[in-house]
């Protein structure tokens, strides 16, 4: 599941590029790390991705970078929480592979260490699912965390999983501490394993509106390049509800595998700090940053250099256009400031868009905006090309700063090398392509009366965009 638009890791995570597609630690994004955990073909079939249609090219490109062949990318026309996503996946897998096929459902924005203990837990869950149970994973708590739901463990089953006695919503700290002291409680990880027919049967019993909407949306789905577009009207009829509320808290067949795996849902900046490599003062420093007389803090910048002096227990996070500063122990509440920003016309864009936007061919970064002009940095992946297009209200100057560009202007096709430029007159048909083996980088200067992204008339596009 890769459709969430989380805001708790703002300003790096935005609605247009949420945390699952961002590289926080290591050399992969969270989405790519999730795909890598299911890449063993002796254990898994081709992974099926369910995501928002706005993220379709991000998901496809990040899978391609890993060389992982997907079983498909299902596109949700709107957000309907996890119950609808699980129902669609179960219905598709049942039709494609058989109703007894076992699914493992993973959120793509969790950090998990896939060691032998992890795969041992997967095997216990697999065997338990074959016995007809709907299995979730319970993580042994290490602290009285208030950002997770909890599961009370029941009696042990023959497979070494346990029955679920009850689910507990995210508790107050005092209640979390009581459960930790009492024992017999685990964190609810949001990982599920079940047979397709078992989940669909429980859906029909406890959430028939979800099941009906999922089956109809799938039956009316259309193919679009490598994507499966669920029918919008049918999918919209599904209640907006999580699979926990809809099924797991109601079914008598819920089971839990208790695991000691290293797991985090990376739902806050303090979770990122706990995951990172800390120096002798307890600091995690990532990117362009320097700290002095500072302790137990998270300092990250992917843009300008940050210098932090004389602080303790803080998060200082810089993106290209915003900086967040707050106490680490208060970072569960970043969503409050994001809501405040979103409510004001002048700051709402900071919660939605990054200065860097990704496209199926690469992307662009907005560098400078002014009256009747805009400067962008374009980056085009090897072998990719933009649509053949024109603009009614602007002209463009392109300067090649890295790689070699193939530029079409009207009927003329020319090669543009580093330190060379080309002019695109207003209204002229044009295209930019990268025929080389390295990333192409261009500086684009737009001038005109209107510079919005909707002033694009696409004449031909290999990605099926109108």
Coordinates of C-alpha atoms in Angstrom, one line a residue:
X1 CA 0.0 0.0 0.0
X2 CA 1.7 3.2 -1.2
X3 CA -1.1 5.7 -1.5
X4 CA -0.8 7.7 1.8
X5 CA -0.2 11.5 1.8
X6 CA 1.4 11.8 5.2
X7 CA 2.2 15.2 6.8
X8 CA 3.9 14.1 10.0
X9 CA 7.3 14.3 8.4
X10 CA 6.8 17.8 7.0
X11 CA 8.6 19.7 5.5
X12 CA 10.2 16.8 3.6
X13 CA 7.0 14.9 3.2
X14 CA 4.3 16.7 1.2
X15 CA 1.0 15.7 -0.3
X16 CA 2.6 15.6 -3.8
X17 CA 5.6 13.5 -2.6
X18 CA 4.9 11.7 0.7
X19 CA 7.3 10.0 2.9
X20 CA 7.2 6.5 1.3
X21 CA 8.9 7.9 -1.8
X22 CA 11.6 9.9 0.2
X23 CA 15.1 8.7 1.1
X24 CA 15.6 9.3 4.8
X25 CA 18.4 7.0 5.7
X26 CA 20.3 4.5 3.6
X27 CA 20.4 4.4 -0.2
X28 CA 16.7 3.6 -0.8
X29 CA 13.4 5.2 -0.3
X30 CA 11.0 3.5 2.1
X31 CA 8.9 2.3 -0.8
X32 CA 12.0 0.8 -2.4
X33 CA 13.0 -0.9 0.8
X34 CA 9.6 -2.4 1.1
X35 CA 9.8 -3.8 -2.5
X36 CA 13.2 -5.2 -1.7
X37 CA 11.8 -7.2 1.2
X38 CA 9.4 -9.1 -1.1
X39 CA 11.8 -9.6 -3.9
X40 CA 12.7 -13.2 -3.1
X41 CA 10.9 -15.2 -5.8
X42 CA 11.1 -18.4 -3.8
X43 CA 8.8 -16.8 -1.2
X44 CA 6.8 -14.3 -3.1
X45 CA 5.0 -13.7 -6.4
X46 CA 5.4 -10.4 -8.2
X47 CA 4.4 -7.6 -5.8
X48 CA 1.2 -5.8 -6.4
X49 CA 1.3 -2.0 -5.6
X50 CA -1.8 0.0 -4.7
X51 CA -1.3 3.7 -4.8
X52 CA -2.9 7.1 -5.6
X53 CA -3.0 7.9 -9.3
X54 CA -0.9 11.0 -8.5
X55 CA 2.0 8.8 -7.5
X56 CA 1.8 6.3 -10.4
X57 CA 5.0 7.4 -12.1
X58 CA 6.9 7.7 -8.9
X59 CA 6.0 4.1 -7.9
X60 CA 6.8 2.7 -11.4
X61 CA 10.1 4.5 -11.7
X62 CA 11.4 3.6 -8.2
X63 CA 10.5 -0.1 -8.9
X64 CA 12.3 0.2 -12.2
X65 CA 15.4 1.5 -10.5
X66 CA 15.6 -1.6 -8.4
X67 CA 14.9 -3.9 -11.3
X68 CA 11.8 -5.4 -9.6
X69 CA 9.1 -6.6 -11.9
X70 CA 5.7 -5.8 -10.5
X71 CA 2.5 -7.8 -10.6
X72 CA 0.7 -4.6 -11.3
X73 CA 0.1 -1.0 -10.1
X74 CA -3.5 -0.4 -9.1
X75 CA -4.5 3.2 -9.1
X76 CA -7.0 4.5 -6.5
X77 CA -9.0 7.5 -7.9
X78 CA -9.4 8.9 -4.4
X79 CA -8.4 8.0 -0.9
X80 CA -10.6 5.5 0.9
X81 CA -8.3 4.2 3.7
X82 CA -6.9 0.7 4.0
X83 CA -10.1 -1.5 4.0
X84 CA -10.9 -0.7 0.3
X85 CA -7.3 -1.2 -0.7
X86 CA -7.1 -4.6 1.0
X87 CA -10.5 -5.6 -0.5
X88 CA -9.4 -4.7 -4.0
X89 CA -6.1 -6.6 -3.6
X90 CA -7.8 -9.7 -2.2
X91 CA -10.3 -9.7 -5.1
X92 CA -7.7 -9.3 -7.8
X93 CA -5.4 -12.0 -6.3
X94 CA -8.4 -14.3 -5.9
X95 CA -9.3 -13.9 -9.6
X96 CA -5.7 -14.0 -10.9
X97 CA -4.1 -16.8 -8.7
X98 CA -7.0 -18.6 -6.9
X99 CA -9.1 -17.9 -3.9
X100 CA -6.8 -19.7 -1.4
X101 CA -3.8 -17.6 -2.3
X102 CA -2.1 -16.1 0.7
X103 CA -1.4 -12.3 0.7
X104 CA 1.0 -10.3 2.8
X105 CA -0.1 -6.7 3.1
X106 CA 2.6 -4.1 3.8
X107 CA 2.5 -0.4 4.3
X108 CA 5.3 1.1 2.1
X109 CA 6.3 3.8 4.6
X110 CA 7.5 1.6 7.4
X111 CA 11.2 0.8 8.2
X112 CA 11.8 -2.8 8.9
X113 CA 15.1 -4.8 9.4
X114 CA 14.4 -7.9 7.3
X115 CA 16.7 -10.4 9.2
X116 CA 16.1 -14.1 9.8
X117 CA 13.7 -13.3 12.7
X118 CA 11.6 -11.3 10.3
X119 CA 11.3 -14.2 7.8
X120 CA 10.7 -16.7 10.6
X121 CA 7.7 -14.5 11.7
X122 CA 6.5 -14.4 8.1
X123 CA 6.5 -18.2 7.9
X124 CA 4.5 -18.5 11.2
X125 CA 2.0 -16.0 9.8
X126 CA 1.9 -18.0 6.5
X127 CA 1.1 -21.2 8.3
X128 CA -1.5 -19.5 10.5
X129 CA -3.2 -17.9 7.5
X130 CA -3.4 -21.4 5.8
X131 CA -5.5 -22.4 8.9
X132 CA -8.1 -19.8 8.1
X133 CA -6.9 -17.0 10.3
X134 CA -6.5 -13.3 9.5
X135 CA -3.0 -12.6 10.9
X136 CA -1.5 -9.3 12.0
X137 CA 2.0 -8.7 13.4
X138 CA 2.6 -7.5 17.0
X139 CA 5.8 -5.8 17.8
X140 CA 7.1 -6.2 21.4
X141 CA 7.1 -2.7 22.8
X142 CA 10.3 -1.0 24.0
X143 CA 8.7 2.1 25.4
X144 CA 5.2 3.4 26.3
X145 CA 4.7 4.9 22.8
X146 CA 1.4 6.8 22.3
X147 CA 1.6 6.9 18.5
X148 CA 0.9 3.2 18.0
X149 CA -2.2 1.1 18.5
X150 CA -1.8 -2.0 20.8
X151 CA -3.0 -5.6 20.7
X152 CA -3.7 -7.7 23.8
X153 CA -2.4 -11.2 23.2
X154 CA -4.7 -14.2 23.8
X155 CA -4.1 -17.9 24.0
X156 CA -1.4 -19.5 21.8
X157 CA -2.4 -21.4 18.6
X158 CA -0.8 -24.6 17.2
X159 CA 1.3 -22.5 14.8
X160 CA 2.9 -20.5 17.6
X161 CA 0.8 -17.5 16.7
X162 CA -1.7 -16.3 19.3
X163 CA -5.4 -15.3 19.3
X164 CA -6.2 -11.6 19.5
X165 CA -7.9 -10.8 22.7
X166 CA -8.6 -7.2 21.8
X167 CA -7.3 -4.1 20.0
X168 CA -6.5 -0.9 21.9
X169 CA -6.5 2.5 20.1
X170 CA -3.5 4.9 20.5
X171 CA -3.4 5.3 24.2
X172 CA -2.6 8.2 26.6
X173 CA 0.9 7.8 28.0
X174 CA -0.3 6.6 31.4
X175 CA -2.3 3.9 29.7
X176 CA 0.6 2.9 27.5
X177 CA 2.8 2.6 30.6
X178 CA 0.2 0.5 32.3
X179 CA 0.1 -1.9 29.4
X180 CA 3.9 -2.1 29.3
X181 CA 4.0 -2.8 33.0
X182 CA 1.3 -5.4 32.8
X183 CA 2.8 -7.3 29.8
X184 CA 0.8 -9.2 27.3
X185 CA 0.4 -6.2 24.9
X186 CA 2.2 -5.6 21.6
X187 CA 2.3 -2.7 19.1
X188 CA 0.0 -3.1 16.1
X189 CA 2.3 -3.0 13.1
X190 CA -0.3 -2.8 10.4
X191 CA 1.2 -5.8 8.6
X192 CA -1.3 -8.5 7.6
X193 CA -1.2 -12.0 6.2
X194 CA -4.4 -13.9 5.1
X195 CA -5.9 -16.0 2.4
X196 CA -7.8 -14.0 -0.2
X197 CA -11.1 -15.9 0.3
X198 CA -11.0 -15.5 4.1
X199 CA -10.6 -11.8 3.9
X200 CA -13.3 -11.4 1.3
X201 CA -15.6 -13.6 3.4
X202 CA -15.1 -11.4 6.4
X203 CA -15.5 -8.3 4.3
X204 CA -18.9 -9.6 3.1
X205 CA -20.0 -10.2 6.7
X206 CA -18.7 -7.1 8.4
X207 CA -18.1 -4.5 5.6
X208 CA -20.3 -5.4 2.6
X209 CA -20.3 -1.9 1.3
X210 CA -16.5 -2.0 1.1
X211 CA -16.4 -5.4 -0.6
X212 CA -19.1 -4.5 -3.1
X213 CA -17.4 -1.2 -4.0
X214 CA -14.0 -3.0 -4.4
X215 CA -15.3 -5.8 -6.6
X216 CA -17.3 -3.3 -8.8
X217 CA -14.3 -0.9 -9.1
X218 CA -12.1 -3.8 -10.1
X219 CA -14.6 -5.3 -12.6
X220 CA -14.9 -1.9 -14.3
X221 CA -11.2 -1.1 -14.2
X222 CA -9.4 0.0 -17.3
X223 CA -5.7 -0.5 -18.4
X224 CA -3.5 2.6 -18.8
X225 CA 0.0 1.7 -19.9
X226 CA 1.3 -0.5 -17.1
X227 CA -1.4 0.7 -14.7
X228 CA -4.8 -0.6 -13.7
X229 CA -7.3 2.3 -13.1
X230 CA -10.0 1.4 -10.7
X231 CA -13.4 2.8 -11.6
X232 CA -13.8 6.1 -9.9
X233 CA -17.6 6.1 -9.3
X234 CA -17.6 2.5 -7.9
X235 CA -14.5 3.1 -5.7
X236 CA -16.0 6.3 -4.3
X237 CA -18.9 4.3 -2.9
X238 CA -16.7 2.5 -0.4
X239 CA -16.8 3.8 3.1
X240 CA -13.6 5.6 4.2
X241 CA -12.5 3.1 6.9
X242 CA -9.4 1.2 7.9
X243 CA -9.2 -2.6 7.7
X244 CA -8.5 -2.6 11.5
X245 CA -11.9 -1.0 12.2
X246 CA -13.8 -2.7 9.4
X247 CA -12.6 -6.3 9.9
X248 CA -9.8 -7.0 12.4
X249 CA -11.6 -5.6 15.5
X250 CA -14.8 -7.5 14.6
X251 CA -13.7 -10.9 13.3
X252 CA -13.4 -14.0 15.5
X253 CA -10.6 -15.2 13.3
X254 CA -7.9 -12.6 14.2
X255 CA -4.5 -13.9 15.1
X256 CA -1.3 -12.2 16.0
X257 CA 2.4 -13.2 15.5
X258 CA 4.4 -11.7 18.3
X259 CA 7.8 -10.5 16.9
X260 CA 10.9 -8.8 18.1
X261 CA 11.8 -7.5 14.7
X262 CA 13.2 -4.0 14.4
X263 CA 10.2 -2.0 13.1
X264 CA 9.1 1.6 13.0
X265 CA 6.3 3.3 11.1
X266 CA 8.5 6.5 10.9
X267 CA 5.5 8.5 11.9
X268 CA 7.4 11.4 13.5
X269 CA 10.8 13.0 13.5
X270 CA 11.7 11.4 16.8
X271 CA 11.2 8.0 15.1
X272 CA 13.7 9.1 12.5
X273 CA 16.1 10.2 15.2
X274 CA 15.8 6.8 16.9
X275 CA 16.5 5.0 13.6
X276 CA 19.6 7.1 12.7
X277 CA 23.2 6.7 13.6
X278 CA 23.8 9.0 16.6
X279 CA 27.1 10.6 17.4
X280 CA 28.7 10.7 20.9
X281 CA 26.3 13.5 21.9
X282 CA 23.3 11.6 20.7
X283 CA 22.8 13.7 17.6
X284 CA 21.7 12.5 14.2
X285 CA 23.1 14.8 11.5
X286 CA 22.1 14.2 7.9
X287 CA 22.9 16.3 4.8
X288 CA 24.3 19.8 4.9
X289 CA 24.5 20.5 8.6
X290 CA 26.9 21.3 11.4
X291 CA 26.1 21.1 15.2
X292 CA 28.0 22.4 18.2
X293 CA 27.3 22.2 21.9
X294 CA 24.1 20.3 20.9
X295 CA 22.8 17.0 22.2
X296 CA 20.1 14.4 21.4
X297 CA 18.9 16.2 18.4
X298 CA 18.0 15.5 14.7
X299 CA 19.4 18.0 12.2
X300 CA 18.7 17.4 8.5
X301 CA 19.1 19.6 5.4
X302 CA 19.0 18.7 1.7
X303 CA 19.5 22.3 0.7
X304 CA 21.2 25.3 2.5
X305 CA 23.8 24.5 5.2
X306 CA 22.3 24.4 8.7
X307 CA 24.3 25.4 11.7
X308 CA 22.8 24.5 15.1
X309 CA 24.4 25.8 18.4
X310 CA 23.6 25.1 22.0
X311 CA 20.3 23.1 21.8
X312 CA 19.1 19.8 23.1
X313 CA 16.3 17.4 22.2
X314 CA 15.2 19.3 19.0
X315 CA 14.5 18.5 15.4
X316 CA 15.7 21.0 12.8
X317 CA 14.6 20.0 9.3
X318 CA 15.3 22.1 6.2
X319 CA 13.8 21.4 2.8
X320 CA 14.2 23.6 -0.3
X321 CA 11.6 26.1 0.8
X322 CA 10.8 25.6 4.5
X323 CA 12.4 24.9 7.8
X324 CA 10.8 23.1 10.8
X325 CA 12.2 23.6 14.3
X326 CA 10.6 21.9 17.3
X327 CA 11.2 19.6 20.3
X328 CA 11.7 16.0 19.4
X329 CA 9.4 14.8 22.2
X330 CA 6.6 17.0 20.6
X331 CA 7.1 15.8 17.0
X332 CA 4.0 13.7 17.1
X333 CA 2.1 16.9 16.7
X334 CA 3.7 18.3 13.5
X335 CA 0.4 17.6 11.8
X336 CA -1.1 20.5 13.8
X337 CA 1.2 23.1 12.3
X338 CA 0.7 21.6 8.8
X339 CA -3.1 22.0 9.2
X340 CA -2.5 25.6 10.3
X341 CA -0.3 26.3 7.2
X342 CA -2.8 24.6 4.9
X343 CA -5.6 26.9 6.2
X344 CA -3.8 30.1 5.0
X345 CA -3.8 31.0 1.4
X346 CA -0.2 32.2 1.4
X347 CA 1.2 29.1 3.0
X348 CA -1.0 26.3 1.8
X349 CA 1.3 25.5 -1.1
X350 CA 4.0 24.6 1.4
X351 CA 2.0 21.6 2.6
X352 CA 1.1 20.4 -1.0
X353 CA 4.0 20.9 -3.3
X354 CA 7.8 20.5 -3.2
X355 CA 9.9 23.0 -5.3
X356 CA 11.1 19.7 -6.9
X357 CA 8.4 17.9 -8.8
X358 CA 8.9 14.4 -10.3
X359 CA 7.6 13.3 -13.7
X360 CA 7.9 10.0 -15.5
X361 CA 10.8 11.4 -17.5
X362 CA 12.7 12.9 -14.5
X363 CA 11.5 16.1 -13.0
X364 CA 12.2 19.8 -12.3
X365 CA 13.0 22.2 -9.5
X366 CA 11.7 25.7 -9.3
X367 CA 14.7 27.9 -8.7
X368 CA 13.4 31.5 -9.0
X369 CA 10.0 33.1 -9.7
X370 CA 9.4 36.7 -10.6
X371 CA 7.1 39.0 -12.6
X372 CA 6.7 37.4 -16.0
X373 CA 9.6 35.1 -15.6
X374 CA 10.5 31.8 -13.9
X375 CA 13.8 29.8 -13.7
X376 CA 13.7 26.0 -13.4
X377 CA 16.3 23.2 -13.3
X378 CA 15.1 20.3 -15.5
X379 CA 16.6 16.8 -15.1
X380 CA 15.8 14.1 -17.6
X381 CA 16.7 10.4 -17.1
X382 CA 18.7 8.5 -19.7
X383 CA 16.6 7.3 -22.6
X384 CA 13.6 9.5 -21.6
X385 CA 11.8 12.3 -23.3
X386 CA 9.2 15.0 -22.5
X387 CA 6.0 15.2 -24.5
X388 CA 5.9 16.9 -27.8
X389 CA 4.2 20.2 -26.7
X390 CA 3.7 23.9 -27.1
X391 CA 2.7 26.8 -24.9
X392 CA 0.3 29.6 -25.7
X393 CA 1.6 32.2 -23.2
X394 CA 5.4 31.7 -22.7
X395 CA 8.7 31.3 -24.5
X396 CA 11.6 29.3 -23.1
X397 CA 15.4 29.4 -23.1
X398 CA 17.2 26.1 -22.4
X399 CA 20.8 25.9 -21.3
X400 CA 22.5 22.5 -21.1
X401 CA 24.6 22.2 -18.0
X402 CA 25.1 18.4 -17.9
X403 CA 24.8 15.7 -20.5
X404 CA 23.6 16.0 -24.1
X405 CA 20.1 17.0 -25.1
X406 CA 18.2 16.2 -28.3
X407 CA 15.9 19.2 -28.9
X408 CA 13.1 19.4 -31.3
X409 CA 11.9 22.9 -32.3
X410 CA 9.3 22.9 -35.0
X411 CA 10.6 20.7 -37.9
X412 CA 14.2 21.0 -36.7
X413 CA 16.0 18.4 -34.5
X414 CA 19.4 19.4 -33.0
X415 CA 21.9 18.2 -30.4
X416 CA 22.7 20.6 -27.6
X417 CA 25.8 19.9 -25.5
X418 CA 27.0 21.3 -22.2
X419 CA 27.3 25.1 -22.2
X420 CA 25.1 25.4 -25.3
X421 CA 21.6 26.9 -25.4
X422 CA 18.5 26.9 -27.5
X423 CA 15.4 29.2 -27.8
X424 CA 11.8 28.0 -27.9
X425 CA 9.5 30.7 -29.3
X426 CA 6.0 31.2 -27.8
X427 CA 3.6 28.8 -29.5
X428 CA 6.3 26.7 -31.2
X429 CA 6.0 22.9 -31.0
X430 CA 9.0 21.5 -29.2
X431 CA 10.4 18.5 -27.3
X432 CA 13.4 17.7 -25.0
X433 CA 15.0 14.2 -24.9
X434 CA 18.0 12.6 -23.3
X435 CA 19.6 10.1 -25.7
X436 CA 22.7 9.7 -23.5
X437 CA 23.7 7.4 -20.7
X438 CA 23.8 10.0 -17.8
X439 CA 21.2 12.3 -16.3
X440 CA 20.6 15.3 -18.5
X441 CA 20.4 18.7 -16.6
X442 CA 19.0 21.9 -18.2
X443 CA 18.4 25.4 -16.9
X444 CA 15.1 26.6 -18.3
X445 CA 14.2 30.3 -18.3
X446 CA 10.5 31.0 -19.0
X447 CA 9.2 34.4 -19.9
X448 CA 5.6 35.4 -20.7
X449 CA 2.3 36.6 -19.4
X450 CA 1.3 33.3 -17.8
X451 CA 3.7 30.6 -16.5
X452 CA 1.4 28.0 -15.0
X453 CA 1.9 24.2 -15.6
X454 CA -1.5 24.0 -17.2
X455 CA -0.3 26.0 -20.2
X456 CA 0.9 22.8 -21.9
X457 CA -0.7 21.5 -25.1
X458 CA 0.6 17.9 -25.5
X459 CA 0.6 16.8 -29.1
X460 CA 2.3 13.4 -28.5
X461 CA 3.2 11.7 -25.2
X462 CA 4.6 8.3 -24.6
X463 CA 3.2 8.3 -21.0
X464 CA -0.4 8.7 -22.1
X465 CA -1.0 12.1 -20.6
X466 CA -3.5 14.4 -22.4

